[in-house]
Amino acid sequence: MADFPIRFGIIGCAEIGRKVSRAIQLAPDATLSAVASRNVDKAVNFAKANRFPPEAKIYGSYESLLDDPDVDAVYLPLPTSLHLKWAVLTAQKKKHILTEKPVALNVAEFDQILKACEENGVQIMDGTMWVHNPRTHKMKEFLNDKERFGQLKTVNSCFTFFADSDFLKNDIRVKPDLDALGALGDAGWYGIRSILWAADYELPKTVTAMRNPVLNEAGVILECGASLLWDNGKIATFHCSFLSNLTMNLTAIGTLGTLHLTDFIIPYQEHEASYTTSTKPDFNELVTGWARLPSEHTVTVDLPQEVCMVREFARLVKNIKKNGAQPDKKWPTISRKTQLVLDAVKSSIEKGFQPVEIVN
Amino acid sequence: MADFPIRFGIIGCAEIGRKVSRAIQLAPDATLSAVASRNVDKAVNFAKANRFPPEAKIYGSYESLLDDPDVDAVYLPLPTSLHLKWAVLTAQKKKHILTEKPVALNVAEFDQILKACEENGVQIMDGTMWVHNPRTHKMKEFLNDKERFGQLKTVNSCFTFFADSDFLKNDIRVKPDLDALGALGDAGWYGIRSILWAADYELPKTVTAMRNPVLNEAGVILECGASLLWDNGKIATFHCSFLSNLTMNLTAIGTLGTLHLTDFIIPYQEHEASYTTSTKPDFNELVTGWARLPSEHTVTVDLPQEVCMVREFARLVKNIKKNGAQPDKKWPTISRKTQLVLDAVKSSIEKGFQPVEIVN
């Protein structure tokens, strides 16, 4: 397979593109083929700083990169408000799309992008990395284990980080014309995704925003949260913020077991990742201590999670290019569900924190 | 001081009384003096099983214990619905009161109990043990540290345990005539207390119940949750349940730091207790890992937390008896605030999950 790598072009020189450039270089079936910026010097510097191969092409416009026949797939780290235009164009140019999250500003835009991908037979996948970590698969085995975990009852997910004054003034994630979804689109995307992941991607029935969203002067969300409710009584809550110390906790509680970790999005270390589980831990007889402690599990991560993500995306693209397969529907379906819940949180905030029904 | 211990009488033979009997025996300034049950055989067996001193008195009625001049203080592990009657009577008999939580069915009852205590100059303290663990004091130092923790932004607290069918059918905590507050009064009390503790006992402005309370056929809460909101934008959430695997997580996030532990109510082990803190942990340069890991702190617990609780209560009672001090107001004030929030959660559920203002 290594003789036929997927050739990536990168549109835009966002910070996150550095990490993904490295991931493309480390992934077995992928290679860096081109980078484009509206400012060609930026693209030159980006390619140099990120050790692009000498044969990689540098473009001063996104369009020229999209016209390059030596680009199979495009990684799109642009601000969310630009996704619709550039993802649709990328699809029309028959390039596969690995896009940063949130995929779109709302589900309507998401569906336009998806339609373009379907019409042009291209793969789309969002850039949520942690779901590709081998740890995530091990944790899912635990959640699926009726003996050790039982039936899922509740999930709590929290992702916060403390943005400095420069971020709060200048970052694209606080600008209504760039990443209008703010902390909800950025940090909240992970919280929502982690809840859906734990719930086997079963959509909740209703979403109710917490009564505490913090908005900046331009109306962009800097902090918010919500509760998600399913018909069978499952409940999940998440909290996301640019205003609190870096914290990323995920707890999923079943009837018989509990999964817990405090680094679910970015593991503390690149090459190993841990989580704890407990199954019916109980107290000792006088309830002065626990009968069994939660167990810590450590998973060796041979390839960093973002490399696993690129590998998975490249696998799907190869399957289309080499075997004439149809684009995979699993990842776009999961992305869309994440976007649906995200829309519902926003809508609940706008409706004065009333519960919003999720209509798929 | 040991020559003048506080003499405890216990009213009722509840399971939790075993743990507290042991604590009274282990506490430096306390001794077990009497036990009463409406069934005298039960009291005899309780005294024997819990190694009461041979001179301890056994009563077949609560009233007779309250009339015993050799009893200074009464530990009250009765079902909540009986607290009003017996706490008021205990106070009128000039006995100090260590009562199980919830203190009362609602704040109105709480205030009647408090009034009786004040009128009779007796101390009242509720039986929340974890706040007396030396770990709790260490954790509070962290939360108070403006350099390491900054300003409190959010708290998430969760206490769930999986009750078996016998519990769900027969335990006093599922009976409307005994512990009518169910999981909210039992597990939820801890969640609310932990939030108030983290917030320096500043009451929230509003409380909004989550839209998921599970009630049994008799209308007793088996699972619920709520969000608490302060004027300055602080938000806290808690979840409590009899229907999910044993889990007790507490996370308090400040602008600069995070406190986290997963055994806040009953430490995993009796003689040492841990928690983690992080201060501006940050990511490494490519955001493929964390620049600093959270630190784990372990506190040696010379006396188990329930013994610390008895010691604190005995200290206050001694101060009244020996030094003629007034009853301490700190603990009853904290109890009352917990009860106020508990009432608000219940009220929010009854009002269709509308926010309920806290009026102190």
XYZ file of C-alpha atoms in Angstrom:
720
model
C 0.000 0.000 0.000
C 2.859 2.393 0.808
C 3.634 2.762 -2.874
C 0.309 4.436 -3.424
C -0.117 7.014 -0.676
C -3.004 9.466 -0.451
C -1.646 12.878 -1.427
C -2.842 15.648 0.870
C -3.171 19.313 0.153
C -3.688 21.714 3.014
C -5.790 24.818 2.603
C -4.819 27.565 5.038
C -1.962 27.748 7.507
C -3.829 27.444 10.790
C -1.970 26.461 13.943
C -3.734 23.086 14.084
C -2.377 22.412 10.574
C 1.079 21.941 12.083
C -0.070 18.969 14.087
C -1.988 17.483 11.193
C 0.938 18.022 8.776
C 3.086 15.963 11.072
C 0.340 13.345 11.328
C 0.085 13.089 7.534
C 3.840 12.556 7.379
C 3.715 9.865 10.056
C 0.691 8.055 8.661
C 1.539 4.988 6.560
C -0.625 5.716 3.522
C -0.433 9.468 3.341
C 1.889 12.109 2.005
C 2.009 15.897 2.019
C 1.612 17.114 -1.529
C 0.683 20.794 -1.365
C -0.211 23.746 0.803
C -2.117 26.884 -0.081
C -2.505 30.243 1.557
C -3.914 33.461 0.227
C -0.523 34.803 1.234
C 2.058 32.711 -0.628
C 4.856 33.628 1.780
C 2.847 32.184 4.622
C 2.489 28.963 2.642
C 6.228 28.864 1.908
C 7.035 29.339 5.580
C 4.446 26.805 6.634
C 5.841 24.178 4.283
C 9.369 24.861 5.514
C 8.506 24.940 9.210
C 6.560 21.720 8.899
C 9.177 19.929 6.796
C 7.065 19.362 3.715
C 8.858 17.163 1.160
C 10.827 19.268 -1.380
C 8.500 18.238 -4.192
C 5.434 19.585 -2.335
C 3.725 22.433 -4.143
C 3.094 25.851 -2.651
C 0.050 27.818 -3.792
C -0.941 31.412 -3.263
C -4.639 30.612 -3.680
C -6.919 27.860 -2.494
C -8.396 27.453 -5.963
C -5.049 26.540 -7.556
C -4.493 23.825 -4.963
C -7.943 22.439 -5.697
C -7.038 22.327 -9.417
C -3.866 20.330 -8.773
C -4.373 16.801 -10.166
C -1.693 15.506 -7.775
C -3.848 16.277 -4.755
C -6.199 13.459 -3.733
C -7.503 14.881 -0.494
C -7.712 18.245 1.185
C -7.290 18.987 4.847
C -9.432 21.998 5.687
C -8.459 23.873 8.861
C -10.229 27.092 7.831
C -12.539 29.058 10.139
C -15.969 27.454 10.279
C -17.698 30.220 8.368
C -15.548 29.368 5.327
C -16.241 25.628 5.401
C -19.390 25.711 3.310
C -17.794 27.487 0.389
C -14.500 25.608 0.398
C -15.768 22.169 1.279
C -18.356 22.310 -1.483
C -15.754 23.512 -3.970
C -13.306 20.846 -2.821
C -15.945 18.173 -3.361
C -16.775 19.556 -6.770
C -13.085 19.286 -7.640
C -13.380 15.576 -6.651
C -11.034 15.915 -3.730
C -11.757 14.053 -0.515
C -12.178 16.178 2.603
C -10.708 15.975 6.051
C -12.167 19.019 7.763
C -11.669 20.657 11.114
C -14.613 20.745 13.458
C -17.190 22.074 13.720
C -17.908 20.923 10.189
C -20.350 23.748 9.581
C -22.143 26.614 11.276
C -25.336 24.570 11.367
C -26.952 21.409 10.032
C -28.379 23.138 6.975
C -24.854 24.088 5.891
C -23.621 20.665 6.907
C -26.174 19.063 4.608
C -25.117 21.233 1.680
C -21.542 20.068 2.174
C -22.638 16.466 2.525
C -24.742 16.712 -0.626
C -21.749 18.010 -2.581
C -19.636 15.142 -1.269
C -22.255 12.559 -2.174
C -22.814 13.986 -5.626
C -19.100 13.904 -6.309
C -18.365 10.570 -4.692
C -15.856 11.983 -2.219
C -15.198 11.038 1.366
C -15.701 13.528 4.170
C -14.519 13.066 7.733
C -14.151 15.568 10.540
C -10.910 16.125 12.395
C -11.939 14.848 15.836
C -8.794 12.998 16.831
C -9.504 11.317 20.141
C -12.098 8.932 18.709
C -9.252 7.336 16.707
C -7.017 6.728 19.722
C -6.656 2.992 20.436
C -7.618 3.861 24.006
C -11.035 4.936 22.742
C -11.632 1.480 21.249
C -10.631 -0.211 24.500
C -12.930 2.082 26.466
C -15.773 1.272 24.083
C -15.278 -2.436 24.726
C -15.846 -1.690 28.392
C -18.999 0.350 27.701
C -20.332 -2.437 25.497
C -19.741 -5.072 28.149
C -23.062 -5.867 29.777
C -21.327 -7.730 32.604
C -18.831 -5.043 33.492
C -20.757 -1.885 32.578
C -24.414 -2.838 32.278
C -26.692 -0.279 30.700
C -25.571 3.329 30.195
C -27.349 5.684 32.612
C -25.488 8.967 32.581
C -22.548 10.798 31.029
C -20.796 13.933 32.180
C -18.298 15.614 29.923
C -16.314 18.745 30.535
C -13.793 20.572 28.399
C -12.547 23.942 29.489
C -9.408 25.934 28.949
C -8.341 29.338 30.087
C -7.910 31.609 27.116
C -5.625 34.566 27.624
C -6.627 38.119 26.787
C -4.992 37.899 23.350
C -7.103 34.832 22.491
C -10.263 36.472 23.802
C -9.556 39.495 21.633
C -8.080 38.036 18.469
C -8.614 34.309 18.073
C -10.887 33.225 15.235
C -12.943 31.344 17.834
C -14.247 34.581 19.345
C -15.106 36.243 16.023
C -18.724 36.159 14.839
C -17.680 36.237 11.176
C -15.162 33.382 11.548
C -15.993 30.769 14.202
C -19.366 32.075 15.222
C -20.047 29.048 17.416
C -17.253 30.019 19.785
C -16.645 27.716 22.740
C -19.670 25.606 21.804
C -18.257 24.849 18.363
C -14.738 24.336 19.637
C -14.702 22.817 23.135
C -18.392 21.896 23.109
C -18.007 19.806 19.952
C -15.860 17.391 21.957
C -18.261 17.226 24.851
C -21.202 16.495 22.585
C -19.197 13.962 20.591
C -18.064 12.166 23.743
C -21.642 11.868 24.949
C -22.859 10.535 21.587
C -19.902 8.152 21.518
C -20.810 6.768 24.945
C -24.459 6.486 23.878
C -23.554 4.463 20.781
C -24.486 7.514 18.723
C -28.120 7.265 19.681
C -29.405 10.824 19.449
C -31.014 12.297 22.560
C -34.676 13.182 22.452
C -34.225 16.676 23.843
C -31.437 19.109 24.592
C -31.727 21.847 27.222
C -29.056 24.494 27.579
C -27.801 25.466 31.010
C -28.831 28.950 32.066
C -25.316 30.292 32.132
C -23.977 30.978 28.678
C -21.309 33.652 28.708
C -21.178 35.612 25.463
C -18.668 38.190 24.357
C -19.698 41.608 23.124
C -20.149 40.285 19.616
C -22.494 37.572 20.859
C -20.051 34.664 20.511
C -20.354 31.952 23.179
C -17.367 31.829 25.540
C -18.915 29.328 27.950
C -22.024 27.177 28.007
C -23.409 23.778 28.822
C -26.441 21.607 28.308
C -28.238 18.506 29.416
C -29.252 15.832 26.916
C -32.131 13.519 27.642
C -33.129 10.229 26.039
C -36.496 8.541 26.117
C -35.213 5.673 28.209
C -34.192 7.992 31.041
C -30.522 8.319 30.104
C -29.187 11.776 30.846
C -25.942 13.476 29.911
C -24.496 16.876 30.691
C -21.606 18.792 29.252
C -19.851 22.012 30.050
C -17.469 23.925 27.789
C -15.599 27.126 28.388
C -12.762 29.362 27.310
C -12.748 30.884 30.799
C -11.675 28.081 33.142
C -8.476 26.145 33.728
C -7.660 23.387 31.230
C -9.805 20.400 32.224
C -11.147 17.525 30.125
C -13.100 15.012 32.142
C -15.343 12.290 30.852
C -17.411 10.048 33.097
C -19.858 7.454 31.793
C -21.868 5.601 34.405
C -23.794 2.430 33.733
C -25.945 0.333 35.996
C -22.956 -1.860 36.887
C -19.835 0.039 35.900
C -18.147 3.412 35.570
C -15.675 4.692 33.002
C -13.628 7.733 33.898
C -10.750 9.694 32.457
C -9.409 13.214 32.718
C -7.600 13.627 29.398
C -10.054 12.279 26.862
C -9.379 14.755 24.038
C -5.609 15.138 24.287
C -4.029 12.268 26.237
C -1.469 13.398 28.808
C 1.182 11.549 26.844
C 1.419 10.788 23.186
C 2.451 7.144 23.292
C 0.362 5.797 26.092
C -3.048 6.654 27.394
C -4.952 5.593 30.480
C -8.458 5.397 31.826
C -10.115 3.891 34.862
C -13.011 1.511 35.129
C -14.909 0.106 38.046
C -17.519 -2.605 38.198
C -19.703 -2.864 41.294
C -16.940 -1.510 43.513
C -19.062 -1.499 46.710
C -18.036 -0.353 50.158
C -16.448 -2.397 52.882
C -18.689 -3.707 55.612
C -18.745 -0.626 57.841
C -18.698 1.752 54.850
C -15.389 3.244 55.930
C -13.707 2.511 52.610
C -14.269 0.830 49.267
C -14.228 -2.933 48.822
C -12.535 -2.598 45.432
C -10.665 0.313 43.914
C -11.279 1.391 40.324
C -8.757 -0.226 37.954
C -6.420 1.869 35.872
C -5.808 0.645 32.332
C -2.985 1.883 30.151
C -3.021 1.473 26.397
C 0.121 1.705 24.302
C -0.383 4.140 21.458
C 2.025 3.165 18.678
C 0.763 5.864 16.372
C -0.426 9.155 17.898
C -4.185 9.586 17.702
C -4.037 12.201 14.960
C -1.958 9.777 12.894
C -4.595 7.101 13.474
C -7.147 9.616 12.250
C -5.209 10.289 9.050
C -4.661 6.562 8.561
C -8.393 5.896 8.892
C -9.245 8.680 6.470
C -6.568 7.493 4.009
C -7.927 3.947 4.270
C -11.391 5.097 3.255
C -10.058 7.221 0.413
C -7.894 4.354 -0.846
C -10.864 2.069 -0.740
C -12.699 4.472 -3.031
C -9.762 5.146 -5.348
C -8.403 1.633 -5.548
C -11.457 -0.558 -5.086
C -14.145 1.749 -6.420
C -15.946 1.611 -3.085
C -18.621 4.081 -2.093
C -17.608 6.771 0.408
C -18.012 5.556 3.948
C -21.126 6.862 5.709
C -20.165 6.118 9.292
C -18.044 9.175 10.005
C -20.202 11.746 8.213
C -23.238 10.363 10.035
C -21.482 10.787 13.376
C -20.370 14.312 12.426
C -23.891 15.224 11.455
C -25.320 13.981 14.742
C -22.756 16.059 16.608
C -23.777 19.084 14.564
C -27.482 18.376 15.206
C -26.970 18.424 18.960
C -24.792 21.504 18.693
C -27.571 23.261 16.784
C -30.053 22.218 19.472
C -27.891 23.685 22.251
C -27.683 26.953 20.375
C -31.390 26.915 19.711
C -32.163 26.186 23.375
C -30.054 29.169 24.412
C -31.918 31.334 21.901
C -35.271 30.025 23.157
C -34.573 30.951 26.768
C -33.261 27.544 27.835
C -36.334 25.622 26.817
C -35.829 21.974 25.849
C -35.327 21.542 22.114
C -36.356 18.343 20.412
C -33.822 16.668 18.197
C -35.276 15.892 14.811
C -32.975 13.769 12.692
C -9.953 16.362 78.630
C -10.286 12.584 78.389
C -11.522 12.460 81.979
C -14.613 14.371 80.950
C -15.889 12.793 77.746
C -19.150 13.684 76.064
C -21.580 10.871 76.759
C -23.571 9.848 73.683
C -26.922 8.179 73.535
C -28.097 6.683 70.257
C -31.750 6.715 69.297
C -32.632 3.912 66.885
C -30.530 1.044 65.602
C -29.996 2.082 61.980
C -27.195 0.525 59.955
C -25.273 3.814 59.875
C -25.343 3.777 63.681
C -22.761 0.976 63.630
C -20.214 3.185 61.937
C -20.963 6.126 64.205
C -20.866 3.943 67.348
C -17.360 2.913 66.405
C -16.482 6.550 65.701
C -17.739 7.624 69.135
C -15.587 4.924 70.709
C -12.528 6.019 68.739
C -13.005 9.734 69.300
C -10.870 11.188 72.110
C -13.579 13.088 73.975
C -16.583 10.882 73.491
C -18.080 7.789 75.019
C -21.064 5.578 74.320
C -23.484 5.903 77.173
C -26.841 4.540 76.007
C -28.859 3.189 73.117
C -32.611 3.106 72.650
C -34.901 1.226 70.346
C -38.663 0.824 70.463
C -37.765 -2.896 70.489
C -35.521 -3.427 73.497
C -34.083 -6.683 72.110
C -32.847 -4.780 69.096
C -31.126 -2.297 71.386
C -29.529 -5.112 73.406
C -28.234 -6.738 70.256
C -27.036 -3.413 68.837
C -25.092 -2.625 72.011
C -23.546 -6.094 72.007
C -22.688 -6.144 68.300
C -21.133 -2.693 68.519
C -19.204 -3.412 71.724
C -20.837 -0.784 73.883
C -19.132 -0.505 77.275
C -20.778 -2.772 79.891
C -22.073 0.226 81.822
C -23.960 1.587 78.791
C -27.691 1.692 79.291
C -30.213 0.005 77.061
C -33.642 1.556 76.616
C -36.847 0.244 75.105
C -38.091 3.748 74.321
C -36.524 6.919 72.958
C -38.142 8.993 75.709
C -36.383 7.126 78.499
C -33.010 7.697 76.865
C -33.796 11.383 76.600
C -34.589 11.443 80.311
C -31.252 9.875 81.238
C -29.130 12.536 83.017
C -25.996 10.630 82.051
C -26.557 11.368 78.356
C -25.037 14.648 77.130
C -25.646 14.291 73.424
C -27.867 12.233 71.171
C -26.952 10.756 67.824
C -30.093 10.640 65.716
C -30.011 8.204 62.798
C -33.800 8.009 62.498
C -35.666 8.328 59.185
C -35.952 11.963 58.158
C -39.684 12.179 58.749
C -39.058 11.505 62.462
C -36.345 14.137 62.854
C -38.655 17.034 63.645
C -40.364 15.306 66.535
C -37.293 13.708 68.061
C -34.791 16.482 67.466
C -37.138 19.031 69.055
C -37.756 16.726 72.004
C -34.034 16.048 72.356
C -33.333 19.763 72.430
C -36.057 20.329 74.987
C -34.382 17.695 77.141
C -31.196 19.822 76.853
C -29.293 17.164 74.950
C -27.005 18.166 72.109
C -27.815 16.694 68.702
C -25.717 14.956 66.105
C -28.261 14.112 63.434
C -28.138 12.144 60.229
C -28.772 14.012 57.023
C -30.983 15.310 55.612
C -31.626 17.212 58.810
C -35.295 17.697 57.952
C -37.851 17.206 55.216
C -37.689 20.913 54.397
C -36.385 24.230 55.646
C -39.568 24.987 57.609
C -39.024 21.834 59.662
C -35.323 22.582 59.839
C -36.066 25.960 61.335
C -38.350 24.451 63.958
C -35.532 22.137 64.998
C -33.035 24.979 64.996
C -35.365 27.128 67.083
C -35.688 24.374 69.683
C -31.896 24.032 69.788
C -31.399 27.752 70.185
C -34.047 28.064 72.863
C -32.455 25.270 74.831
C -28.851 26.240 74.252
C -27.915 22.936 72.617
C -25.544 22.261 69.758
C -26.792 20.721 66.526
C -24.591 19.331 63.774
C -25.464 17.097 60.843
C -23.689 13.816 60.179
C -21.914 14.720 56.924
C -18.579 13.031 57.510
C -16.382 13.914 54.550
C -16.211 17.607 55.403
C -14.279 16.603 58.541
C -11.654 14.566 56.700
C -8.228 16.230 56.909
C -8.113 15.826 53.123
C -11.047 18.218 52.864
C -9.084 20.918 54.681
C -6.100 20.408 52.390
C -8.331 20.630 49.329
C -9.877 23.811 50.650
C -6.426 25.370 50.982
C -5.996 24.711 47.269
C -9.373 26.240 46.393
C -8.551 29.303 48.478
C -5.206 29.786 46.769
C -5.568 32.589 44.253
C -2.222 31.691 42.655
C -2.904 28.000 42.184
C -6.672 27.958 41.727
C -7.754 31.478 40.876
C -11.451 32.187 41.027
C -14.007 29.369 41.195
C -15.891 29.016 37.892
C -17.669 25.684 37.940
C -18.294 22.592 40.056
C -19.570 19.199 39.014
C -20.537 16.687 41.649
C -21.908 13.217 41.174
C -22.919 10.579 43.680
C -24.661 7.476 42.463
C -24.966 3.923 43.700
C -26.809 0.939 42.371
C -29.485 -0.104 44.816
C -30.590 -3.716 44.580
C -34.236 -4.723 44.312
C -34.491 -5.263 48.061
C -33.343 -1.672 48.697
C -35.691 -0.301 46.050
C -38.567 -2.147 47.699
C -37.812 -1.911 51.393
C -35.206 0.680 52.290
C -36.421 3.679 54.287
C -34.950 5.889 51.555
C -37.649 4.835 49.070
C -40.584 5.235 51.473
C -42.635 8.427 51.319
C -43.521 8.230 55.026
C -39.886 7.726 56.122
C -37.226 9.355 53.917
C -39.516 11.152 51.528
C -36.627 12.985 49.855
C -35.236 9.710 48.491
C -32.050 9.974 46.462
C -32.120 13.769 46.655
C -32.060 13.710 50.445
C -29.532 10.910 50.630
C -27.046 11.061 47.743
C -28.060 14.558 46.627
C -27.322 16.026 50.060
C -23.648 15.269 49.459
C -23.637 16.737 45.977
C -25.236 19.954 47.162
C -22.952 20.145 50.184
C -19.860 19.634 48.060
C -20.878 22.455 45.747
C -21.587 24.820 48.633
C -18.285 23.793 50.211
C -16.393 24.644 47.022
C -18.273 27.941 46.760
C -17.320 28.940 50.311
C -20.949 28.384 51.277
C -22.123 31.254 49.155
C -25.684 30.344 48.231
C -26.529 30.216 44.535
C -29.013 32.674 43.156
C -31.139 30.085 41.366
C -31.494 26.333 41.181
C -32.894 24.534 38.147
C -33.635 20.818 38.261
C -32.607 18.595 35.381
C -35.518 17.264 33.374
C -34.893 13.673 34.312
C -36.038 12.885 37.804
C -36.907 9.229 38.205
C -39.579 8.651 40.839
C -40.861 5.388 42.244
C -44.554 4.530 42.320
C -44.940 6.322 45.625
C -43.427 9.480 44.180
C -40.052 9.233 45.944
C -37.061 10.485 43.929
C -34.695 7.703 42.860
C -32.568 9.878 40.590
C -32.304 13.576 39.838
C -29.928 16.440 39.278
C -29.815 20.187 39.077
C -27.764 23.164 38.039
C -26.981 25.975 40.469
C -26.241 29.431 39.241
C -24.623 32.388 40.990
C -24.854 36.038 40.063
C -21.187 36.231 39.166
C -21.547 33.544 36.491
C -20.403 30.574 38.574
C -22.292 27.430 37.689
C -22.453 24.045 39.361
C -24.234 20.824 38.508
C -24.911 17.688 40.480
C -26.389 14.322 39.740
C -27.597 11.777 42.286
C -29.067 8.367 41.775
C -29.899 5.031 43.344
C -29.881 3.482 39.865
C -26.282 3.747 38.638
C -22.998 2.158 39.611
C -21.277 3.518 42.718
C -19.527 6.724 41.629
C -18.609 9.823 43.625
C -16.796 12.410 41.569
C -16.129 15.984 42.474
C -14.504 18.481 40.129
C -14.051 22.152 40.950
C -12.588 24.310 38.217
C -11.184 27.751 38.756
C -9.709 30.225 36.346
C -6.200 28.878 37.027
C -6.602 25.489 38.631
C -8.644 22.308 38.885
C -9.413 20.100 41.870
C -10.559 16.573 41.178
C -11.280 13.427 43.150
C -13.392 10.333 42.707
C -14.050 9.286 46.307
C -15.012 12.515 48.007
C -17.691 11.137 50.340
C -16.120 7.835 51.403
C -12.370 7.796 50.714
C -11.150 4.604 49.063
C -9.106 3.887 52.157
C -9.676 4.824 55.747
C -6.214 6.013 56.707
C -5.140 7.903 53.675
C -6.984 9.919 51.094
C -5.935 11.452 47.799
C -6.977 14.113 45.361
C -5.462 15.707 42.291
C -4.823 19.325 41.489
C -3.564 21.074 38.420
C -2.547 24.675 37.880
C -2.274 25.974 34.319
C -1.266 22.558 33.006
C -1.165 23.636 29.347
C -0.370 21.499 26.319
C 3.006 20.830 24.805
C 3.967 22.842 21.764
C 2.240 20.716 19.103
C -0.715 19.923 21.393
C 0.050 16.217 21.292
C 0.239 15.919 25.072
C 0.176 17.986 28.263
C 3.067 20.148 29.398
C 2.383 19.264 33.046
C 0.388 16.405 34.524
C -2.045 16.997 37.378
C -0.396 16.316 40.744
C -1.720 13.675 43.079
C -1.702 14.547 46.765
C -2.126 11.996 49.523
C -3.150 12.986 53.021
C -2.585 10.729 56.012
C -5.798 10.326 57.956
C -4.862 9.468 61.535
C -8.450 9.413 62.688
C -11.121 8.246 60.226
C -13.318 11.068 58.999
C -16.348 10.004 61.038
C -14.135 10.092 64.143
C -13.029 13.602 63.211
C -16.702 14.480 62.925
C -17.469 13.163 66.415
C -14.378 14.889 67.763
C -15.503 18.215 66.278
C -19.015 17.793 67.662
C -17.669 16.791 71.080
C -15.362 19.802 71.047
C -18.303 22.160 70.519
C -20.384 20.443 73.186
C -17.501 20.545 75.661
C -17.035 24.206 74.957
C -20.655 24.777 75.937
C -20.640 22.489 78.964
C -17.230 23.397 80.319
C -16.743 26.984 79.229
C -20.338 28.119 79.051
C -19.908 29.002 75.374
C -22.822 29.570 73.049
C -23.621 26.770 70.608
C -21.571 27.086 67.448
C -23.454 28.522 64.489
C -21.119 27.481 61.686
C -22.329 23.923 61.205
C -26.064 24.571 61.579
C -25.735 27.451 59.097
C -24.060 25.147 56.585
C -26.697 22.467 57.173
C -29.450 24.964 56.635
C -27.960 26.179 53.366
C -27.746 22.605 52.157
C -31.389 22.125 53.075
C -32.345 25.368 51.321
C -30.807 24.210 48.057
C -32.345 20.774 48.479
C -35.765 22.399 48.896
C -35.147 24.459 45.763
C -34.311 21.366 43.700
C -37.514 19.722 44.854
C -39.471 22.859 44.151
C -37.958 23.182 40.676
C -38.994 19.613 39.886
C -42.515 20.376 41.094
C -42.622 23.567 39.021
C -41.743 21.796 35.799
C -37.999 22.456 35.930
C -38.258 26.205 36.158
C -35.433 28.028 37.935
C -36.183 28.580 41.598
C -34.699 31.521 43.423
C -32.947 30.859 46.683
C -34.231 33.109 49.423
C -32.191 32.876 52.577
